[in-house]
Amino acid sequence: MLCVILLTGCWDSKEVQSINFITAIGIDYKDNQYTAYAQLIDFSSIAKQEGPTSREGSQIWIGRGTGSTLSMAINNLYETSQQQTLWTHVKAIVLSKNALEGRLEDIFNTLLHSGQLRYTPWIYATEQDMSTLLSPSAILNQSAQTTELFEPMRLYRQHSGYEPIRLHQLLDSLREPASVVLLPSVSTNNQTWHNGKETPPLIRMDGFYVVSNGKSQGKVTGAEADGTRYVNYDHVYQYPLYVYGKHGSKPDLTLTLHKPKTRIKAKKTANGITFDLFTSVKGTIAEEHDSYDSPRIKEQEARKQMEAQIRNTFDRTKARGIDSFGLVEHLYRHHPDWWKEEASKQADPITRFQLGKVEVNVKILNASTYKYND
């Protein structure tokens, strides 16, 4: 009996159903007020269940708190949360477009002071209503935790459209005076999948914001982002390249590109800085409509297409004052003297940047099971 008395126990422990575990948070800033959104997911929707399940069993609750500071907005959430609320399970953070306008330092100083939030959640930006974005559907009644918001890399490895990043990658850029980070943008604009009766809101990435010095330079999307994918992404697993030629509106060739790498060389001129880009990429043929051309001709056409995309991206983003290629950061890291002369003294240094040579080397490895030989 004495031994039993001396045993320790978890007298004040709580069951998981007695705690609110936040799985995603959203932050907006408007009219000098912060709005904090918190997503709670019903535990019954997280575990895999036997037999068919209904959408009614997969409940998502969204909390909304406001305040003149972010801390006040979060405390406003607690007032009606009914139970203890923990932030240790946050897997995604979504920032509004307004929050990117010089509010990042303030936001993360508040979030990280609690010690509960890790540095590993996926982080996104959005122009959409936050409550709608944090209440997405899932295909085939799967758990809400399997959506792209929480597991973006599974889809990105299959289709490398817009590269996901984690919180620590954004924080690293805030501490460097010239770092550029590509913050993916998300929405629930679904026009692709339906279940016969309705088209549910599904998470999709629709572009990226170029963030530097703690502020957004602007959003890049669609064809405007193609060149950035080859120049400034960390990893591109596979992405389609549609090569147009003889057939006009229909591509002659569809390549699946793998792991493009770009080397940047800067030259100082009287008018500013000229950058030469040297890109190499491997590809496989996914579809072709003119099989009579040799592999070398196909590679040549692909090179022209990629060079055009890189130049188009540079021209269009430069016109908007966006440095999606990270050229200012390249100067900061490789030519600090030029950076001090040019970038640090100019309000918009990219206006003095020019694109020189763009050399692209495409190597077609194979088409399906057939390998081309040199």
Short mmCIF file of C-alpha atoms in Angstrom, two decimals:
data_model
loop_
_atom_site.label_atom_id
_atom_site.label_comp_id
_atom_site.label_asym_id
_atom_site.label_seq_id
_atom_site.Cartn_x
_atom_site.Cartn_y
_atom_site.Cartn_z
CA MET A 1 0.00 0.00 0.00
CA LEU A 2 2.92 2.32 0.75
CA CYS A 3 4.31 1.76 -2.77
CA VAL A 4 0.93 2.57 -4.28
CA ILE A 5 0.75 5.82 -2.36
CA LEU A 6 4.19 6.87 -3.64
CA LEU A 7 3.30 6.24 -7.30
CA THR A 8 2.84 9.33 -9.44
CA GLY A 9 -0.16 9.82 -11.65
CA CYS A 10 -1.59 12.18 -14.25
CA TRP A 11 -4.22 13.61 -11.93
CA ASP A 12 -4.76 16.77 -13.96
CA SER A 13 -4.57 15.18 -17.45
CA LYS A 14 -7.34 15.88 -19.95
CA GLU A 15 -8.81 13.71 -22.67
CA VAL A 16 -8.17 14.87 -26.23
CA GLN A 17 -11.88 15.52 -26.75
CA SER A 18 -11.68 18.09 -23.95
CA ILE A 19 -9.09 20.24 -25.78
CA ASN A 20 -9.45 22.43 -28.85
CA PHE A 21 -6.54 21.61 -31.17
CA ILE A 22 -6.11 24.36 -33.78
CA THR A 23 -5.09 22.84 -37.12
CA ALA A 24 -4.87 26.00 -39.27
CA ILE A 25 -4.86 29.72 -38.62
CA GLY A 26 -5.60 32.70 -40.82
CA ILE A 27 -4.61 36.31 -40.22
CA ASP A 28 -6.06 39.44 -41.81
CA TYR A 29 -5.40 43.14 -41.23
CA LYS A 30 -7.90 45.79 -42.26
CA ASP A 31 -8.89 49.23 -40.98
CA ASN A 32 -6.21 49.11 -38.25
CA GLN A 33 -7.71 45.89 -36.88
CA TYR A 34 -6.31 42.37 -36.81
CA THR A 35 -8.62 39.44 -37.43
CA ALA A 36 -7.45 36.00 -36.34
CA TYR A 37 -9.15 32.88 -37.72
CA ALA A 38 -8.74 29.45 -36.15
CA GLN A 39 -9.75 26.15 -37.74
CA LEU A 40 -10.91 23.22 -35.61
CA ILE A 41 -11.52 19.80 -37.20
CA ASP A 42 -13.77 17.17 -35.67
CA PHE A 43 -11.69 14.20 -34.47
CA SER A 44 -14.11 11.77 -36.11
CA SER A 45 -13.10 13.16 -39.50
CA ILE A 46 -9.37 12.67 -38.92
CA ALA A 47 -9.26 8.94 -38.21
CA LYS A 48 -10.09 6.48 -40.98
CA GLN A 49 -13.44 4.83 -40.31
CA GLU A 50 -14.89 1.53 -41.45
CA GLY A 51 -17.70 1.68 -44.00
CA PRO A 52 -19.12 4.72 -45.82
CA THR A 53 -19.04 8.13 -44.17
CA SER A 54 -21.13 11.20 -44.76
CA ARG A 55 -20.00 14.78 -45.13
CA GLU A 56 -22.05 15.69 -42.06
CA GLY A 57 -19.59 13.69 -39.93
CA SER A 58 -16.66 15.81 -41.14
CA GLN A 59 -17.29 19.07 -39.31
CA ILE A 60 -14.97 22.04 -39.53
CA TRP A 61 -15.40 24.88 -37.07
CA ILE A 62 -13.96 28.33 -37.77
CA GLY A 63 -13.28 30.79 -34.95
CA ARG A 64 -12.95 34.52 -35.59
CA GLY A 65 -11.47 37.05 -33.21
CA THR A 66 -10.68 40.73 -33.70
CA GLY A 67 -8.52 43.30 -31.94
CA SER A 68 -6.28 46.29 -32.50
CA THR A 69 -3.30 43.95 -31.98
CA LEU A 70 -2.91 40.33 -32.98
CA SER A 71 -2.63 39.29 -29.33
CA MET A 72 -5.99 40.94 -28.59
CA ALA A 73 -7.55 39.16 -31.59
CA ILE A 74 -6.30 35.77 -30.34
CA ASN A 75 -7.52 36.46 -26.81
CA ASN A 76 -10.90 37.35 -28.29
CA LEU A 77 -11.03 33.79 -29.68
CA TYR A 78 -10.52 32.31 -26.22
CA GLU A 79 -13.56 34.04 -24.71
CA THR A 80 -16.05 31.66 -26.34
CA SER A 81 -13.85 28.64 -27.04
CA GLN A 82 -15.55 26.65 -24.23
CA GLN A 83 -12.41 24.55 -23.64
CA GLN A 84 -8.65 24.88 -23.44
CA THR A 85 -7.19 25.78 -26.85
CA LEU A 86 -3.76 24.59 -28.01
CA TRP A 87 -1.72 25.75 -31.02
CA THR A 88 0.78 22.88 -31.01
CA HIS A 89 -0.93 21.06 -33.90
CA VAL A 90 -1.06 23.95 -36.39
CA LYS A 91 -0.07 22.62 -39.81
CA ALA A 92 -0.93 25.62 -42.01
CA ILE A 93 -0.89 29.41 -41.72
CA VAL A 94 -2.71 31.61 -44.23
CA LEU A 95 -2.05 35.35 -44.50
CA SER A 96 -4.32 37.81 -46.25
CA LYS A 97 -3.02 40.13 -48.95
CA ASN A 98 -3.31 43.05 -46.51
CA ALA A 99 -1.21 41.23 -43.91
CA LEU A 100 1.70 41.13 -46.38
CA GLU A 101 1.90 44.92 -46.47
CA GLY A 102 4.58 45.40 -43.82
CA ARG A 103 2.85 43.42 -41.05
CA LEU A 104 4.88 40.20 -41.16
CA GLU A 105 7.39 41.11 -38.46
CA ASP A 106 4.63 42.10 -36.04
CA ILE A 107 2.56 38.98 -36.82
CA PHE A 108 5.32 36.45 -36.23
CA ASN A 109 6.70 38.22 -33.16
CA THR A 110 3.28 37.64 -31.59
CA LEU A 111 2.69 34.09 -32.85
CA LEU A 112 6.09 32.73 -31.89
CA HIS A 113 6.28 34.31 -28.44
CA SER A 114 3.82 31.77 -27.07
CA GLY A 115 6.25 28.89 -27.61
CA GLN A 116 3.43 26.61 -28.82
CA LEU A 117 3.71 27.28 -32.55
CA ARG A 118 6.39 25.32 -34.38
CA TYR A 119 8.50 26.60 -37.27
CA THR A 120 7.32 23.88 -39.64
CA PRO A 121 3.71 24.75 -40.67
CA TRP A 122 3.09 25.34 -44.37
CA ILE A 123 2.47 29.01 -45.06
CA TYR A 124 0.33 30.64 -47.74
CA ALA A 125 -1.27 33.90 -48.79
CA THR A 126 -4.74 34.54 -50.17
CA GLU A 127 -7.05 37.18 -51.57
CA GLN A 128 -10.11 35.13 -50.69
CA ASP A 129 -12.42 35.38 -47.70
CA MET A 130 -10.58 33.58 -44.91
CA SER A 131 -13.60 31.78 -43.46
CA THR A 132 -14.37 30.24 -46.86
CA LEU A 133 -10.76 29.27 -47.46
CA LEU A 134 -10.44 27.50 -44.11
CA SER A 135 -13.63 25.49 -44.72
CA PRO A 136 -12.65 23.47 -47.81
CA SER A 137 -14.11 20.20 -48.97
CA ALA A 138 -12.20 16.96 -49.51
CA ILE A 139 -12.72 14.53 -52.39
CA LEU A 140 -14.36 11.16 -51.61
CA ASN A 141 -15.19 12.17 -48.02
CA GLN A 142 -11.56 11.95 -47.03
CA SER A 143 -10.24 13.62 -43.91
CA ALA A 144 -9.95 17.39 -44.10
CA GLN A 145 -6.33 16.88 -42.99
CA THR A 146 -5.52 15.37 -46.40
CA THR A 147 -6.29 18.53 -48.39
CA GLU A 148 -3.53 20.35 -50.26
CA LEU A 149 -3.45 22.97 -47.51
CA PHE A 150 -1.93 20.41 -45.11
CA GLU A 151 -0.13 18.03 -47.49
CA PRO A 152 1.00 20.12 -50.48
CA MET A 153 4.11 18.12 -51.36
CA ARG A 154 2.20 15.02 -52.49
CA LEU A 155 0.59 16.94 -55.32
CA TYR A 156 3.64 19.14 -55.95
CA ARG A 157 5.78 16.10 -56.70
CA GLN A 158 3.30 15.14 -59.41
CA HIS A 159 2.64 18.65 -60.76
CA SER A 160 5.20 21.27 -59.71
CA GLY A 161 3.09 24.34 -60.30
CA TYR A 162 3.72 26.62 -57.30
CA GLU A 163 6.32 25.56 -54.77
CA PRO A 164 5.11 25.15 -51.15
CA ILE A 165 7.22 26.66 -48.38
CA ARG A 166 7.32 26.29 -44.61
CA LEU A 167 7.24 29.02 -41.99
CA HIS A 168 10.99 28.89 -41.25
CA GLN A 169 11.77 29.62 -44.92
CA LEU A 170 9.73 32.82 -44.79
CA LEU A 171 11.28 33.84 -41.47
CA ASP A 172 14.79 33.35 -42.86
CA SER A 173 14.03 35.82 -45.64
CA LEU A 174 12.75 38.43 -43.18
CA ARG A 175 16.14 38.49 -41.46
CA GLU A 176 18.10 39.15 -44.66
CA PRO A 177 17.99 42.62 -46.27
CA ALA A 178 17.80 41.33 -49.86
CA SER A 179 16.27 37.85 -49.65
CA VAL A 180 13.31 37.00 -51.88
CA VAL A 181 10.77 34.33 -50.98
CA LEU A 182 7.99 33.07 -53.23
CA LEU A 183 4.94 32.72 -50.97
CA PRO A 184 2.31 30.50 -52.65
CA SER A 185 -1.22 31.83 -53.02
CA VAL A 186 -4.24 29.59 -52.37
CA SER A 187 -7.95 29.75 -53.14
CA THR A 188 -10.96 27.43 -53.29
CA ASN A 189 -11.91 28.25 -56.87
CA ASN A 190 -12.82 24.79 -58.17
CA GLN A 191 -14.21 24.40 -61.69
CA THR A 192 -12.80 20.91 -62.27
CA TRP A 193 -14.25 18.38 -59.86
CA HIS A 194 -17.92 17.79 -59.06
CA ASN A 195 -19.92 14.99 -57.50
CA GLY A 196 -22.87 15.14 -59.88
CA LYS A 197 -24.89 17.66 -57.92
CA GLU A 198 -22.47 20.33 -56.79
CA THR A 199 -18.99 21.69 -57.34
CA PRO A 200 -17.44 21.75 -53.85
CA PRO A 201 -14.78 24.28 -52.83
CA LEU A 202 -11.38 22.61 -53.13
CA ILE A 203 -7.98 24.04 -52.21
CA ARG A 204 -5.78 25.00 -55.15
CA MET A 205 -2.61 27.04 -55.55
CA ASP A 206 -3.15 29.87 -58.02
CA GLY A 207 0.15 31.80 -57.98
CA PHE A 208 2.72 33.23 -55.60
CA TYR A 209 3.54 36.51 -53.91
CA VAL A 210 7.10 37.80 -54.13
CA VAL A 211 8.04 38.87 -50.59
CA SER A 212 11.18 40.88 -49.86
CA ASN A 213 12.15 43.08 -46.90
CA GLY A 214 9.01 42.00 -45.07
CA LYS A 215 6.59 43.24 -47.74
CA SER A 216 4.92 41.87 -50.83
CA GLN A 217 6.05 43.19 -54.20
CA GLY A 218 2.98 41.71 -55.89
CA LYS A 219 1.35 38.51 -57.05
CA VAL A 220 2.56 36.46 -60.02
CA THR A 221 0.32 33.87 -61.63
CA GLY A 222 -0.34 31.92 -64.82
CA ALA A 223 2.06 32.28 -67.74
CA GLU A 224 3.78 35.16 -65.95
CA ALA A 225 5.24 32.62 -63.50
CA ASP A 226 6.68 30.15 -66.04
CA GLY A 227 10.18 31.60 -66.18
CA THR A 228 10.47 31.85 -62.40
CA ARG A 229 9.85 28.12 -62.17
CA TYR A 230 13.06 27.46 -64.12
CA VAL A 231 15.18 30.16 -62.46
CA ASN A 232 14.22 30.57 -58.80
CA TYR A 233 12.46 27.41 -57.56
CA ASP A 234 14.39 25.16 -55.17
CA HIS A 235 12.91 21.93 -56.56
CA VAL A 236 10.84 21.18 -59.66
CA TYR A 237 9.96 17.49 -59.73
CA GLN A 238 7.92 17.43 -62.93
CA TYR A 239 6.09 20.08 -64.90
CA PRO A 240 4.66 20.04 -68.44
CA LEU A 241 6.13 22.13 -71.25
CA TYR A 242 3.84 22.56 -74.26
CA VAL A 243 5.91 23.20 -77.37
CA TYR A 244 3.97 24.91 -80.16
CA GLY A 245 5.07 24.91 -83.77
CA LYS A 246 3.56 23.59 -86.97
CA HIS A 247 0.07 22.90 -85.63
CA GLY A 248 -0.64 26.42 -84.41
CA SER A 249 -3.02 26.34 -81.46
CA LYS A 250 -2.30 22.69 -80.66
CA PRO A 251 1.12 21.81 -79.20
CA ASP A 252 3.37 19.65 -81.38
CA LEU A 253 5.11 18.24 -78.32
CA THR A 254 4.46 17.91 -74.60
CA LEU A 255 7.52 17.41 -72.42
CA THR A 256 7.62 16.61 -68.71
CA LEU A 257 10.48 18.67 -67.31
CA HIS A 258 12.56 17.48 -64.36
CA LYS A 259 14.78 19.50 -61.99
CA PRO A 260 15.74 22.60 -64.01
CA LYS A 261 18.83 24.38 -62.72
CA THR A 262 19.86 27.93 -63.58
CA ARG A 263 23.24 29.60 -63.15
CA ILE A 264 23.22 33.41 -63.01
CA LYS A 265 26.11 35.60 -64.12
CA ALA A 266 26.01 39.37 -63.49
CA LYS A 267 27.86 42.07 -65.43
CA LYS A 268 28.10 45.73 -64.47
CA THR A 269 27.35 48.21 -67.24
CA ALA A 270 26.92 51.95 -67.53
CA ASN A 271 23.13 51.54 -67.39
CA GLY A 272 23.03 49.18 -64.41
CA ILE A 273 23.46 45.41 -64.16
CA THR A 274 23.03 42.84 -66.94
CA PHE A 275 22.28 39.24 -66.02
CA ASP A 276 23.07 36.22 -68.17
CA LEU A 277 21.11 33.05 -67.41
CA PHE A 278 22.24 29.51 -68.16
CA THR A 279 19.50 26.92 -67.63
CA SER A 280 19.76 23.15 -67.96
CA VAL A 281 16.86 20.73 -67.68
CA LYS A 282 16.01 17.12 -68.41
CA GLY A 283 12.71 16.03 -69.90
CA THR A 284 10.66 13.07 -71.07
CA ILE A 285 8.12 13.08 -73.88
CA ALA A 286 4.57 12.81 -72.60
CA GLU A 287 2.85 13.43 -75.95
CA GLU A 288 3.90 14.24 -79.52
CA HIS A 289 2.00 14.95 -82.70
CA ASP A 290 4.92 14.94 -85.12
CA SER A 291 7.10 11.89 -84.53
CA TYR A 292 9.22 12.44 -87.66
CA ASP A 293 11.42 15.11 -86.10
CA SER A 294 14.68 13.93 -84.60
CA PRO A 295 15.30 14.20 -80.84
CA ARG A 296 17.76 17.05 -81.44
CA ILE A 297 15.12 19.08 -83.30
CA LYS A 298 12.65 18.49 -80.47
CA GLU A 299 15.23 19.69 -77.96
CA GLN A 300 15.90 22.78 -80.05
CA GLU A 301 12.19 23.67 -80.18
CA ALA A 302 11.90 23.13 -76.42
CA ARG A 303 14.89 25.43 -75.84
CA LYS A 304 13.25 28.20 -77.84
CA GLN A 305 10.01 27.79 -75.90
CA MET A 306 11.73 27.95 -72.51
CA GLU A 307 13.89 30.92 -73.47
CA ALA A 308 10.77 32.80 -74.57
CA GLN A 309 9.07 32.00 -71.27
CA ILE A 310 12.05 33.22 -69.23
CA ARG A 311 12.27 36.49 -71.15
CA ASN A 312 8.51 36.99 -71.00
CA THR A 313 8.49 36.49 -67.22
CA PHE A 314 11.38 38.90 -66.74
CA ASP A 315 9.82 41.65 -68.87
CA ARG A 316 6.35 41.38 -67.35
CA THR A 317 7.47 41.20 -63.72
CA LYS A 318 10.06 43.97 -64.17
CA ALA A 319 7.33 46.24 -65.53
CA ARG A 320 5.45 45.70 -62.25
CA GLY A 321 8.53 46.18 -60.05
CA ILE A 322 8.64 42.51 -59.06
CA ASP A 323 11.94 40.64 -58.65
CA SER A 324 10.66 37.08 -59.00
CA PHE A 325 14.07 35.82 -60.22
CA GLY A 326 15.73 37.00 -56.98
CA LEU A 327 18.32 39.07 -58.84
CA VAL A 328 18.76 41.58 -56.01
CA GLU A 329 19.53 38.69 -53.66
CA HIS A 330 22.05 37.33 -56.19
CA LEU A 331 23.90 40.67 -56.09
CA TYR A 332 23.75 40.75 -52.29
CA ARG A 333 25.31 37.30 -51.98
CA HIS A 334 27.79 37.28 -54.89
CA HIS A 335 28.56 40.96 -55.59
CA PRO A 336 28.01 42.90 -52.34
CA ASP A 337 29.86 45.98 -53.65
CA TRP A 338 27.53 46.22 -56.64
CA TRP A 339 24.57 45.65 -54.35
CA LYS A 340 25.64 48.60 -52.20
CA GLU A 341 26.03 50.78 -55.28
CA GLU A 342 22.88 49.76 -57.08
CA ALA A 343 20.27 47.92 -55.08
CA SER A 344 20.62 49.46 -51.62
CA LYS A 345 20.50 53.04 -52.98
CA GLN A 346 17.58 52.60 -55.36
CA ALA A 347 13.96 52.61 -54.28
CA ASP A 348 13.23 50.19 -57.14
CA PRO A 349 16.57 48.66 -58.19
CA ILE A 350 15.06 46.21 -60.70
CA THR A 351 14.49 49.14 -63.09
CA ARG A 352 18.28 49.17 -63.70
CA PHE A 353 18.43 45.44 -64.39
CA GLN A 354 18.63 44.02 -67.91
CA LEU A 355 18.47 40.47 -69.18
CA GLY A 356 21.39 39.52 -71.40
CA LYS A 357 22.00 36.02 -72.74
CA VAL A 358 19.53 33.28 -71.96
CA GLU A 359 20.98 29.89 -72.81
CA VAL A 360 18.82 26.82 -72.27
CA ASN A 361 20.02 23.25 -72.56
CA VAL A 362 17.24 20.64 -72.83
CA LYS A 363 18.13 16.95 -72.69
CA ILE A 364 15.35 14.55 -73.70
CA LEU A 365 15.96 11.30 -71.86
CA ASN A 366 13.25 9.07 -73.24
CA ALA A 367 9.66 8.79 -74.37
CA SER A 368 7.74 6.27 -72.28
CA THR A 369 9.87 3.10 -72.41
CA TYR A 370 11.88 4.06 -75.50
CA LYS A 371 15.22 5.81 -74.93
CA TYR A 372 16.76 8.13 -77.48
CA ASN A 373 20.39 7.51 -78.35
CA ASP A 374 22.86 10.24 -79.35
#
